[in-house]
């Protein structure tokens, strides 16, 4: 079977146990040779051979719908022919250019600025960072500290901003930080707009967004213990935190507060950016204008790494060489990124995101009668189903793992996230078809219904 054999990708097919013998052999070698920090193959025990669009095949010939898509990196699926052609052409010309100007880099920067709302296009500057989202988060915080002369940073409970030392300090996951003593100081965590599990035990009908009121009072209180920060770092939809879209009034009030107190607002769009939520950036749907935008993952559309920050010109205080990175000149990523923007525009990809998101919402509504499903939620093509014990509301991570395993055995790759990994997540390619979405949702709904019938997993 080859990626060019169209008939090979006409539906999910899994035969025998997972992992199959060839995958098991490679997984065993990986366990022996690679870091214990590896994650995905622990719960998804397959070794990948090739991919095409929304499909992947493992070494044993099993075909899966890939609704992990490189954790959202492969926004146009595996091996999109136009992106492959763009990368191939560029590879013959120039692959690495540091921060020298090149025609393809200039086109990439122009393409990224052109996707901003009109009011921001002339106000924002671009800084290309190292290859990952965590690199860009580090750069954003460093820029804000330099521009404001302040040292404190505010993040939100449930956030995930990366695994580098500084980005990890802004991440809510305590277990990730505990083995690393004396992390980056000066980070303060405040409640996020997660009404399903309100950290203040309030109801959205009566709380008047008290999570923001708490933040506001803390910053205005001379005895509140929090100095005026260099930045507030916010995800519009917490991805690893469990696919939690922030309430609009929460985001609006955070923006109003940060503007009033002259605190740069950094929006982390590493996972939500590049069309994932149905607009190029998620902040557009909240009617705000951030001071700094962090983007990475899907910028190239094909997994060729690149990360950047877009920021208000008034923050451009860095001296030459103040923030560098050897791989900030990835010409292959630039070429693919230019082509990705063209495809998104010409093929109506954002419209497809919105339509397929509505389709997923309708299909997941079939789970409304399942007592173990606490909530299905999402925005665009970023969806999660939170599973919890109906007796006490406690997260049900064992059940979530059973659902993920059942779905995999029937040909669907999903991810877990949220508190205690109790949320089953889907990140499909943005150009996925209605037929593939329908098949995937049927597999997921069946997996949840079967697993919930015997929740011991």
CSV table of C-alpha atoms in Angstrom, one decimal:
chain,number,residue,atom,x,y,z
A,1,UNK,CA,0.0,0.0,0.0
A,2,UNK,CA,1.3,3.4,-0.9
A,3,UNK,CA,0.1,7.0,-0.2
A,4,UNK,CA,-0.7,7.4,-3.8
A,5,UNK,CA,-3.0,4.4,-3.9
A,6,UNK,CA,-6.3,6.2,-3.4
A,7,UNK,CA,-8.3,3.0,-2.8
A,8,UNK,CA,-6.1,2.3,0.3
A,9,UNK,CA,-7.6,5.2,2.2
A,10,UNK,CA,-11.3,4.6,1.8
A,11,UNK,CA,-12.1,3.8,5.4
A,12,UNK,CA,-10.7,2.7,8.7
A,13,UNK,CA,-9.6,-0.9,8.9
A,14,UNK,CA,-8.1,-2.6,11.9
A,15,UNK,CA,-7.4,-6.4,12.0
A,16,UNK,CA,-6.1,-8.3,14.9
A,17,UNK,CA,-4.8,-7.0,18.2
A,18,UNK,CA,-3.0,-3.7,18.7
A,19,UNK,CA,-0.1,-3.4,18.5
A,20,UNK,CA,0.4,-5.7,15.6
A,21,UNK,CA,3.7,-7.7,15.4
A,22,UNK,CA,5.6,-5.2,13.3
A,23,UNK,CA,4.5,-2.2,15.4
A,24,UNK,CA,5.2,-4.1,18.6
A,25,UNK,CA,8.8,-4.7,17.4
A,26,UNK,CA,9.4,-0.9,16.8
A,27,UNK,CA,7.6,0.1,20.0
A,28,UNK,CA,9.9,-2.3,22.0
A,29,UNK,CA,13.0,-0.7,20.4
A,30,UNK,CA,11.6,2.7,21.2
A,31,UNK,CA,11.2,1.8,24.8
A,32,UNK,CA,14.8,0.6,25.0
A,33,UNK,CA,16.4,3.5,23.2
A,34,UNK,CA,14.3,6.6,23.7
A,35,UNK,CA,13.5,8.9,26.7
A,36,UNK,CA,11.0,7.8,29.3
A,37,UNK,CA,9.3,11.1,28.6
A,38,UNK,CA,7.7,9.7,25.4
A,39,UNK,CA,3.9,10.0,25.6
A,40,UNK,CA,1.6,9.1,22.7
A,41,UNK,CA,2.7,5.5,22.0
A,42,UNK,CA,1.9,4.6,25.6
A,43,UNK,CA,-1.8,5.0,25.0
A,44,UNK,CA,-1.8,4.7,21.2
A,45,UNK,CA,0.4,1.6,20.7
A,46,UNK,CA,1.0,1.8,17.0
A,47,UNK,CA,4.0,2.5,14.8
A,48,UNK,CA,3.2,4.7,11.9
A,49,UNK,CA,4.2,3.9,8.3
A,50,UNK,CA,2.5,6.6,6.2
A,51,UNK,CA,-0.3,9.1,6.0
A,52,UNK,CA,-2.6,10.6,3.5
A,53,UNK,CA,-5.1,13.4,4.3
A,54,UNK,CA,-7.0,12.5,7.4
A,55,UNK,CA,-5.7,8.9,7.3
A,56,UNK,CA,-2.6,7.1,8.7
A,57,UNK,CA,-1.5,3.5,8.3
A,58,UNK,CA,0.6,1.6,10.8
A,59,UNK,CA,3.3,-0.9,10.0
A,60,UNK,CA,0.8,-3.8,10.2
A,61,UNK,CA,-1.5,-2.4,7.5
A,62,UNK,CA,-4.1,-1.0,9.9
A,63,UNK,CA,-5.7,2.2,8.7
A,64,UNK,CA,-6.9,4.9,11.1
A,65,UNK,CA,-8.7,8.2,10.9
A,66,UNK,CA,-6.2,10.6,12.4
A,67,UNK,CA,-8.1,13.0,14.6
A,68,UNK,CA,-4.9,13.9,16.5
A,69,UNK,CA,-3.2,15.3,13.3
A,70,UNK,CA,0.2,15.9,15.0
A,71,UNK,CA,-1.5,17.6,18.0
A,72,UNK,CA,-3.1,20.0,15.5
A,73,UNK,CA,0.0,20.6,13.5
A,74,UNK,CA,-1.3,19.0,10.2
A,75,UNK,CA,-4.0,21.5,9.5
A,76,UNK,CA,-4.4,20.3,6.0
A,77,UNK,CA,-3.8,16.6,6.8
A,78,UNK,CA,-1.0,14.3,5.9
A,79,UNK,CA,1.0,15.0,2.7
A,80,UNK,CA,-1.2,17.7,1.1
A,81,UNK,CA,0.1,17.6,-2.5
A,82,UNK,CA,0.3,21.4,-2.9
A,83,UNK,CA,2.3,21.7,0.3
A,84,UNK,CA,4.6,18.9,-0.6
A,85,UNK,CA,5.2,20.6,-4.0
A,86,UNK,CA,5.9,23.9,-2.3
A,87,UNK,CA,8.4,22.3,0.2
A,88,UNK,CA,10.1,20.3,-2.6
A,89,UNK,CA,10.6,23.4,-4.8
A,90,UNK,CA,12.0,25.4,-1.9
A,91,UNK,CA,14.3,22.6,-0.8
A,92,UNK,CA,16.2,22.9,-4.1
A,93,UNK,CA,16.7,26.6,-3.6
A,94,UNK,CA,17.4,27.4,0.0
A,95,UNK,CA,16.5,25.6,3.2
A,96,UNK,CA,18.0,27.7,6.0
A,97,UNK,CA,18.5,31.4,6.1
A,98,UNK,CA,18.9,32.5,9.8
A,99,UNK,CA,17.2,35.9,9.9
A,100,UNK,CA,18.4,37.1,6.5
A,101,UNK,CA,15.6,38.4,4.3
A,102,UNK,CA,14.6,36.1,1.5
A,103,UNK,CA,11.7,36.2,-1.0
A,104,UNK,CA,9.9,33.3,0.6
A,105,UNK,CA,10.3,34.7,4.1
A,106,UNK,CA,9.0,38.0,2.9
A,107,UNK,CA,6.0,36.3,1.4
A,108,UNK,CA,5.4,34.3,4.6
A,109,UNK,CA,5.5,37.4,6.8
A,110,UNK,CA,3.1,39.2,4.4
A,111,UNK,CA,0.8,36.3,4.4
A,112,UNK,CA,0.7,36.1,8.2
A,113,UNK,CA,0.0,39.9,8.5
A,114,UNK,CA,-2.7,39.7,5.9
A,115,UNK,CA,-4.6,37.2,8.0
A,116,UNK,CA,-4.9,39.6,10.9
A,117,UNK,CA,-8.0,41.8,11.3
A,118,UNK,CA,-7.6,45.0,9.3
A,119,UNK,CA,-7.2,47.2,12.4
A,120,UNK,CA,-4.1,45.2,13.5
A,121,UNK,CA,-2.2,44.7,10.3
A,122,UNK,CA,-0.2,48.0,10.3
A,123,UNK,CA,0.2,47.9,14.1
A,124,UNK,CA,1.9,44.5,14.5
A,125,UNK,CA,5.5,43.5,14.0
A,126,UNK,CA,6.7,39.9,13.5
A,127,UNK,CA,9.4,38.1,15.4
A,128,UNK,CA,10.4,34.6,14.2
A,129,UNK,CA,11.4,32.4,17.1
A,130,UNK,CA,12.8,28.9,17.6
A,131,UNK,CA,10.7,26.1,16.1
A,132,UNK,CA,8.2,25.4,18.8
A,133,UNK,CA,5.3,27.1,20.5
A,134,UNK,CA,7.1,27.0,23.8
A,135,UNK,CA,9.9,29.0,22.2
A,136,UNK,CA,7.4,31.6,21.1
A,137,UNK,CA,5.8,31.8,24.6
A,138,UNK,CA,9.2,32.3,26.1
A,139,UNK,CA,9.9,35.1,23.6
A,140,UNK,CA,6.5,36.8,24.3
A,141,UNK,CA,7.1,36.9,28.1
A,142,UNK,CA,10.7,38.1,27.6
A,143,UNK,CA,9.5,40.9,25.3
A,144,UNK,CA,6.8,42.1,27.7
A,145,UNK,CA,9.3,42.0,30.7
A,146,UNK,CA,11.8,44.0,28.6
A,147,UNK,CA,9.2,46.6,27.5
A,148,UNK,CA,7.5,47.1,30.8
A,149,UNK,CA,10.5,46.7,33.2
A,150,UNK,CA,8.3,44.5,35.3
A,151,UNK,CA,9.0,40.9,36.4
A,152,UNK,CA,5.7,39.3,37.4
A,153,UNK,CA,3.4,37.3,35.0
A,154,UNK,CA,-0.2,36.2,35.4
A,155,UNK,CA,-1.4,32.9,33.9
A,156,UNK,CA,-4.6,30.9,34.5
A,157,UNK,CA,-5.4,27.7,36.2
A,158,UNK,CA,-5.7,24.8,33.7
A,159,UNK,CA,-3.4,26.5,31.2
A,160,UNK,CA,-0.8,24.8,29.0
A,161,UNK,CA,1.9,26.9,27.4
A,162,UNK,CA,4.7,24.3,26.8
A,163,UNK,CA,7.3,22.2,28.5
A,164,UNK,CA,10.4,24.5,28.3
A,165,UNK,CA,11.5,25.9,31.7
A,166,UNK,CA,9.7,29.3,31.3
A,167,UNK,CA,6.6,28.0,29.4
A,168,UNK,CA,6.2,25.2,32.0
A,169,UNK,CA,6.2,27.9,34.7
A,170,UNK,CA,3.1,29.4,33.1
A,171,UNK,CA,1.4,25.9,32.8
A,172,UNK,CA,-1.1,24.8,35.3
A,173,UNK,CA,-0.2,21.1,35.4
A,174,UNK,CA,1.5,20.7,38.8
A,175,UNK,CA,2.7,17.2,38.2
A,176,UNK,CA,4.9,18.4,35.3
A,177,UNK,CA,6.5,21.0,37.5
A,178,UNK,CA,7.1,19.1,40.7
A,179,UNK,CA,10.2,17.3,39.6
A,180,UNK,CA,11.9,20.6,38.6
A,181,UNK,CA,12.6,22.6,41.8
A,182,UNK,CA,13.0,26.3,41.8
A,183,UNK,CA,11.1,27.0,38.6
A,184,UNK,CA,10.8,30.5,37.1
A,185,UNK,CA,9.6,32.8,39.9
A,186,UNK,CA,7.0,35.5,39.7
A,187,UNK,CA,4.1,33.6,38.1
A,188,UNK,CA,0.7,34.0,39.6
A,189,UNK,CA,-2.3,31.7,38.7
A,190,UNK,CA,-5.9,33.0,38.7
A,191,UNK,CA,-9.2,31.1,37.9
A,192,UNK,CA,-10.0,30.5,34.3
A,193,UNK,CA,-13.5,30.7,32.8
A,194,UNK,CA,-14.3,27.0,33.4
A,195,UNK,CA,-17.9,27.1,34.6
A,196,UNK,CA,-18.2,23.3,34.4
A,197,UNK,CA,-15.8,23.0,37.3
A,198,UNK,CA,-15.8,26.5,38.8
A,199,UNK,CA,-12.7,27.0,41.0
A,200,UNK,CA,-14.8,29.3,43.2
A,201,UNK,CA,-17.8,26.9,43.4
A,202,UNK,CA,-20.1,29.5,41.9
A,203,UNK,CA,-22.9,29.3,39.3
A,204,UNK,CA,-22.6,31.1,35.9
A,205,UNK,CA,-26.1,32.4,36.4
A,206,UNK,CA,-25.1,34.4,39.5
A,207,UNK,CA,-21.4,34.8,39.6
A,208,UNK,CA,-21.1,37.8,37.3
A,209,UNK,CA,-17.7,36.5,36.1
A,210,UNK,CA,-16.2,36.6,39.6
A,211,UNK,CA,-13.0,35.0,38.4
A,212,UNK,CA,-12.2,38.3,36.6
A,213,UNK,CA,-13.4,40.3,39.6
A,214,UNK,CA,-11.0,38.3,41.7
A,215,UNK,CA,-8.1,39.1,39.4
A,216,UNK,CA,-9.1,42.8,39.3
A,217,UNK,CA,-9.4,43.1,43.0
A,218,UNK,CA,-6.0,41.4,43.5
A,219,UNK,CA,-4.3,43.8,41.1
A,220,UNK,CA,-5.9,46.9,42.6
A,221,UNK,CA,-5.3,45.8,46.2
A,222,UNK,CA,-2.2,47.3,47.7
A,223,UNK,CA,-2.1,44.3,50.1
A,224,UNK,CA,-3.1,41.8,47.4
A,225,UNK,CA,0.4,40.4,47.1
A,226,UNK,CA,0.6,40.7,43.3
A,227,UNK,CA,2.7,43.5,41.8
A,228,UNK,CA,1.6,45.0,38.5
A,229,UNK,CA,2.7,42.3,36.1
A,230,UNK,CA,4.6,42.4,32.8
A,231,UNK,CA,2.0,40.4,31.1
A,232,UNK,CA,-1.2,38.4,31.3
A,233,UNK,CA,-1.0,35.2,29.3
A,234,UNK,CA,-4.3,33.8,28.1
A,235,UNK,CA,-5.6,30.9,26.0
A,236,UNK,CA,-9.0,31.6,24.4
A,237,UNK,CA,-9.7,27.9,24.4
A,238,UNK,CA,-7.7,25.8,26.8
A,239,UNK,CA,-6.6,22.9,24.7
A,240,UNK,CA,-4.6,20.5,26.8
A,241,UNK,CA,-6.7,21.8,29.7
A,242,UNK,CA,-9.7,20.0,28.3
A,243,UNK,CA,-11.0,22.0,25.3
A,244,UNK,CA,-12.5,24.8,27.4
A,245,UNK,CA,-13.7,27.8,25.4
A,246,UNK,CA,-13.6,30.9,27.6
A,247,UNK,CA,-16.8,32.7,28.1
A,248,UNK,CA,-17.0,35.9,26.0
A,249,UNK,CA,-17.6,38.2,29.0
A,250,UNK,CA,-14.6,36.7,30.8
A,251,UNK,CA,-12.3,37.5,27.9
A,252,UNK,CA,-13.8,41.0,27.4
A,253,UNK,CA,-13.3,41.9,31.0
A,254,UNK,CA,-9.7,40.6,31.1
A,255,UNK,CA,-9.0,42.8,28.0
A,256,UNK,CA,-10.6,45.8,29.5
A,257,UNK,CA,-8.7,45.4,32.8
A,258,UNK,CA,-5.3,44.8,31.2
A,259,UNK,CA,-5.8,47.9,28.9
A,260,UNK,CA,-6.8,50.1,31.8
A,261,UNK,CA,-3.8,49.0,33.9
A,262,UNK,CA,-1.4,49.1,30.9
A,263,UNK,CA,-0.6,45.4,31.1
A,264,UNK,CA,0.3,43.7,27.8
A,265,UNK,CA,-2.2,40.9,27.0
A,266,UNK,CA,-0.6,37.9,25.4
A,267,UNK,CA,-2.9,35.4,23.7
A,268,UNK,CA,-1.5,32.0,23.2
A,269,UNK,CA,-2.9,30.8,19.9
A,270,UNK,CA,-0.4,27.9,19.4
A,271,UNK,CA,-3.3,25.4,19.2
A,272,UNK,CA,-6.2,27.7,18.4
A,273,UNK,CA,-4.5,29.7,15.6
A,274,UNK,CA,-4.3,29.2,11.9
A,275,UNK,CA,-8.0,28.5,11.5
A,276,UNK,CA,-8.5,25.8,14.1
A,277,UNK,CA,-11.6,27.5,15.7
A,278,UNK,CA,-13.2,28.8,12.5
A,279,UNK,CA,-11.5,32.1,12.3
A,280,UNK,CA,-7.8,32.5,11.6
A,281,UNK,CA,-7.2,33.4,15.3
A,282,UNK,CA,-9.6,32.6,18.1
A,283,UNK,CA,-9.4,36.1,19.5
A,284,UNK,CA,-11.3,37.4,16.5
A,285,UNK,CA,-14.4,35.6,17.8
A,286,UNK,CA,-14.2,37.4,21.1
A,287,UNK,CA,-14.0,40.9,19.7
A,288,UNK,CA,-10.7,41.8,21.3
A,289,UNK,CA,-7.4,43.1,20.1
A,290,UNK,CA,-4.4,41.5,22.0
A,291,UNK,CA,-1.0,43.1,22.4
A,292,UNK,CA,0.9,39.9,21.6
A,293,UNK,CA,-0.1,36.9,19.6
A,294,UNK,CA,1.8,33.6,19.9
A,295,UNK,CA,1.5,31.2,17.0
A,296,UNK,CA,3.2,28.0,16.0
A,297,UNK,CA,1.8,24.4,15.3
A,298,UNK,CA,-0.1,24.8,12.1
A,299,UNK,CA,1.7,27.8,10.6
A,300,UNK,CA,3.2,25.6,7.8
A,301,UNK,CA,0.2,23.3,7.5
A,302,UNK,CA,2.4,20.3,7.0
A,303,UNK,CA,4.4,20.0,10.2
A,304,UNK,CA,7.6,21.8,9.0
A,305,UNK,CA,8.3,23.7,12.3
A,306,UNK,CA,8.1,27.5,12.7
A,307,UNK,CA,7.0,29.7,15.5
A,308,UNK,CA,6.4,33.4,15.8
A,309,UNK,CA,5.0,36.2,17.9
A,310,UNK,CA,3.1,39.2,16.4
A,311,UNK,CA,3.1,42.2,18.7
A,312,UNK,CA,2.2,45.8,19.0
A,313,UNK,CA,4.9,48.1,17.7
A,314,UNK,CA,5.0,50.0,21.0
A,315,UNK,CA,6.6,46.9,22.5
A,316,UNK,CA,9.4,46.7,20.0
A,317,UNK,CA,12.2,47.6,22.4
A,318,UNK,CA,14.6,44.8,21.9
A,319,UNK,CA,18.2,45.5,20.9
A,320,UNK,CA,19.8,43.7,18.0
A,321,UNK,CA,20.4,40.1,19.1
A,322,UNK,CA,18.2,40.3,22.2
A,323,UNK,CA,16.3,37.2,21.2
A,324,UNK,CA,17.6,34.8,18.6
A,325,UNK,CA,17.2,31.2,17.5
A,326,UNK,CA,19.2,29.2,15.0
A,327,UNK,CA,16.2,27.7,13.3
A,328,UNK,CA,14.2,30.9,13.0
A,329,UNK,CA,14.9,30.9,9.3
A,330,UNK,CA,13.2,27.7,8.2
A,331,UNK,CA,12.6,28.4,4.5
A,332,UNK,CA,10.7,25.1,4.0
A,333,UNK,CA,8.2,26.2,6.6
A,334,UNK,CA,7.9,29.6,5.1
A,335,UNK,CA,7.2,28.1,1.6
A,336,UNK,CA,4.5,25.7,3.0
A,337,UNK,CA,3.0,28.5,5.2
A,338,UNK,CA,2.5,30.8,2.1
A,339,UNK,CA,0.8,27.9,0.3
A,340,UNK,CA,-1.3,27.1,3.4
A,341,UNK,CA,-2.7,30.6,3.5
A,342,UNK,CA,-3.5,30.5,-0.2
A,343,UNK,CA,-5.4,27.2,0.2
A,344,UNK,CA,-7.3,28.4,3.2
A,345,UNK,CA,-8.5,31.4,1.3
A,346,UNK,CA,-9.2,29.9,-2.1
A,347,UNK,CA,-10.8,26.6,-0.9
A,348,UNK,CA,-13.0,28.1,1.8
A,349,UNK,CA,-11.3,26.1,4.6
A,350,UNK,CA,-12.5,28.3,7.4
A,351,UNK,CA,-16.1,27.8,6.2
A,352,UNK,CA,-15.5,24.0,6.3
A,353,UNK,CA,-14.1,24.3,9.8
A,354,UNK,CA,-17.3,26.0,11.0
A,355,UNK,CA,-19.6,23.5,9.1
A,356,UNK,CA,-17.8,20.4,10.3
A,357,UNK,CA,-17.7,21.8,13.8
A,358,UNK,CA,-21.5,22.2,13.7
A,359,UNK,CA,-21.7,18.6,12.4
A,360,UNK,CA,-19.6,17.3,15.3
A,361,UNK,CA,-21.7,19.2,17.8
A,362,UNK,CA,-24.9,17.6,16.4
A,363,UNK,CA,-23.3,14.1,16.5
A,364,UNK,CA,-22.0,14.5,20.0
A,365,UNK,CA,-25.5,15.6,21.1
A,366,UNK,CA,-26.4,11.9,20.8
A,367,UNK,CA,-24.5,11.4,24.1
A,368,UNK,CA,-26.8,13.7,26.1
A,369,UNK,CA,-28.4,10.8,27.7
A,370,UNK,CA,-25.2,9.2,28.9
A,371,UNK,CA,-24.8,9.7,32.6
A,372,UNK,CA,-21.0,9.5,32.5
A,373,UNK,CA,-20.7,12.3,29.9
A,374,UNK,CA,-20.4,15.5,31.9
A,375,UNK,CA,-20.1,17.8,28.9
A,376,UNK,CA,-19.3,17.9,25.2
A,377,UNK,CA,-17.7,21.2,24.1
A,378,UNK,CA,-15.6,22.8,21.4
A,379,UNK,CA,-15.1,25.5,18.9
A,380,UNK,CA,-14.5,25.0,15.2
A,381,UNK,CA,-12.6,21.7,14.9
A,382,UNK,CA,-11.3,21.5,18.4
A,383,UNK,CA,-13.6,19.2,20.5
A,384,UNK,CA,-13.6,17.3,23.7
A,385,UNK,CA,-16.0,15.0,25.7
A,386,UNK,CA,-15.5,15.3,29.4
A,387,UNK,CA,-16.2,12.1,31.3
A,388,UNK,CA,-17.1,12.1,35.0
A,389,UNK,CA,-18.6,9.9,37.7
A,390,UNK,CA,-22.4,10.8,37.8
A,391,UNK,CA,-22.5,10.1,41.5
A,392,UNK,CA,-20.0,12.8,42.6
A,393,UNK,CA,-18.8,14.6,39.5
A,394,UNK,CA,-15.3,13.4,39.9
A,395,UNK,CA,-13.2,13.0,36.7
A,396,UNK,CA,-13.2,9.6,35.2
A,397,UNK,CA,-9.7,9.1,33.6
A,398,UNK,CA,-9.9,5.3,33.5
A,399,UNK,CA,-13.1,5.6,31.5
A,400,UNK,CA,-11.5,8.1,29.2
A,401,UNK,CA,-8.6,5.7,28.6
A,402,UNK,CA,-11.1,2.9,27.8
A,403,UNK,CA,-12.9,5.1,25.3
A,404,UNK,CA,-9.6,6.1,23.6
A,405,UNK,CA,-8.6,2.4,23.4
A,406,UNK,CA,-11.9,1.3,22.1
A,407,UNK,CA,-11.9,4.0,19.4
A,408,UNK,CA,-8.4,3.1,18.3
A,409,UNK,CA,-9.4,-0.6,17.9
A,410,UNK,CA,-12.1,0.6,15.6
A,411,UNK,CA,-9.9,2.9,13.6
A,412,UNK,CA,-10.0,6.3,15.2
A,413,UNK,CA,-7.1,8.1,16.8
A,414,UNK,CA,-8.0,10.6,19.6
A,415,UNK,CA,-6.2,12.3,22.4
A,416,UNK,CA,-6.8,12.8,26.1
A,417,UNK,CA,-6.6,16.0,28.1
A,418,UNK,CA,-8.2,18.0,30.9
A,419,UNK,CA,-8.1,17.4,34.6
A,420,UNK,CA,-6.7,13.9,35.2
A,421,UNK,CA,-7.0,13.2,31.5
A,422,UNK,CA,-10.7,12.8,31.7
A,423,UNK,CA,-11.5,14.6,28.4
A,424,UNK,CA,-11.4,12.7,25.0
A,425,UNK,CA,-10.2,15.2,22.5
A,426,UNK,CA,-10.4,15.5,18.7
A,427,UNK,CA,-8.3,17.8,16.5
A,428,UNK,CA,-9.2,16.8,12.9
A,429,UNK,CA,-7.5,18.4,9.8
A,430,UNK,CA,-9.3,21.6,8.9
A,431,UNK,CA,-10.2,20.4,5.4
A,432,UNK,CA,-11.7,17.1,6.6
A,433,UNK,CA,-14.8,16.0,4.7
A,434,UNK,CA,-18.3,15.5,6.1
A,435,UNK,CA,-18.1,11.8,5.4
A,436,UNK,CA,-14.9,11.3,7.4
A,437,UNK,CA,-16.3,13.4,10.3
A,438,UNK,CA,-19.5,11.3,10.3
A,439,UNK,CA,-17.5,8.0,10.4
A,440,UNK,CA,-15.2,9.3,13.2
A,441,UNK,CA,-18.2,10.5,15.3
A,442,UNK,CA,-19.9,7.2,14.9
A,443,UNK,CA,-16.8,5.4,16.2
A,444,UNK,CA,-16.4,7.8,19.1
A,445,UNK,CA,-20.1,7.8,20.1
A,446,UNK,CA,-20.1,4.0,20.0
A,447,UNK,CA,-16.9,3.8,22.0
A,448,UNK,CA,-18.3,6.1,24.7
A,449,UNK,CA,-21.7,4.3,24.9
A,450,UNK,CA,-20.0,0.9,25.2
A,451,UNK,CA,-17.4,2.1,27.7
A,452,UNK,CA,-20.1,3.9,29.8
A,453,UNK,CA,-22.1,0.7,29.9
A,454,UNK,CA,-19.3,-0.9,31.9
A,455,UNK,CA,-17.4,2.2,33.3
A,456,UNK,CA,-14.9,0.1,35.2
A,457,UNK,CA,-13.1,0.1,31.8
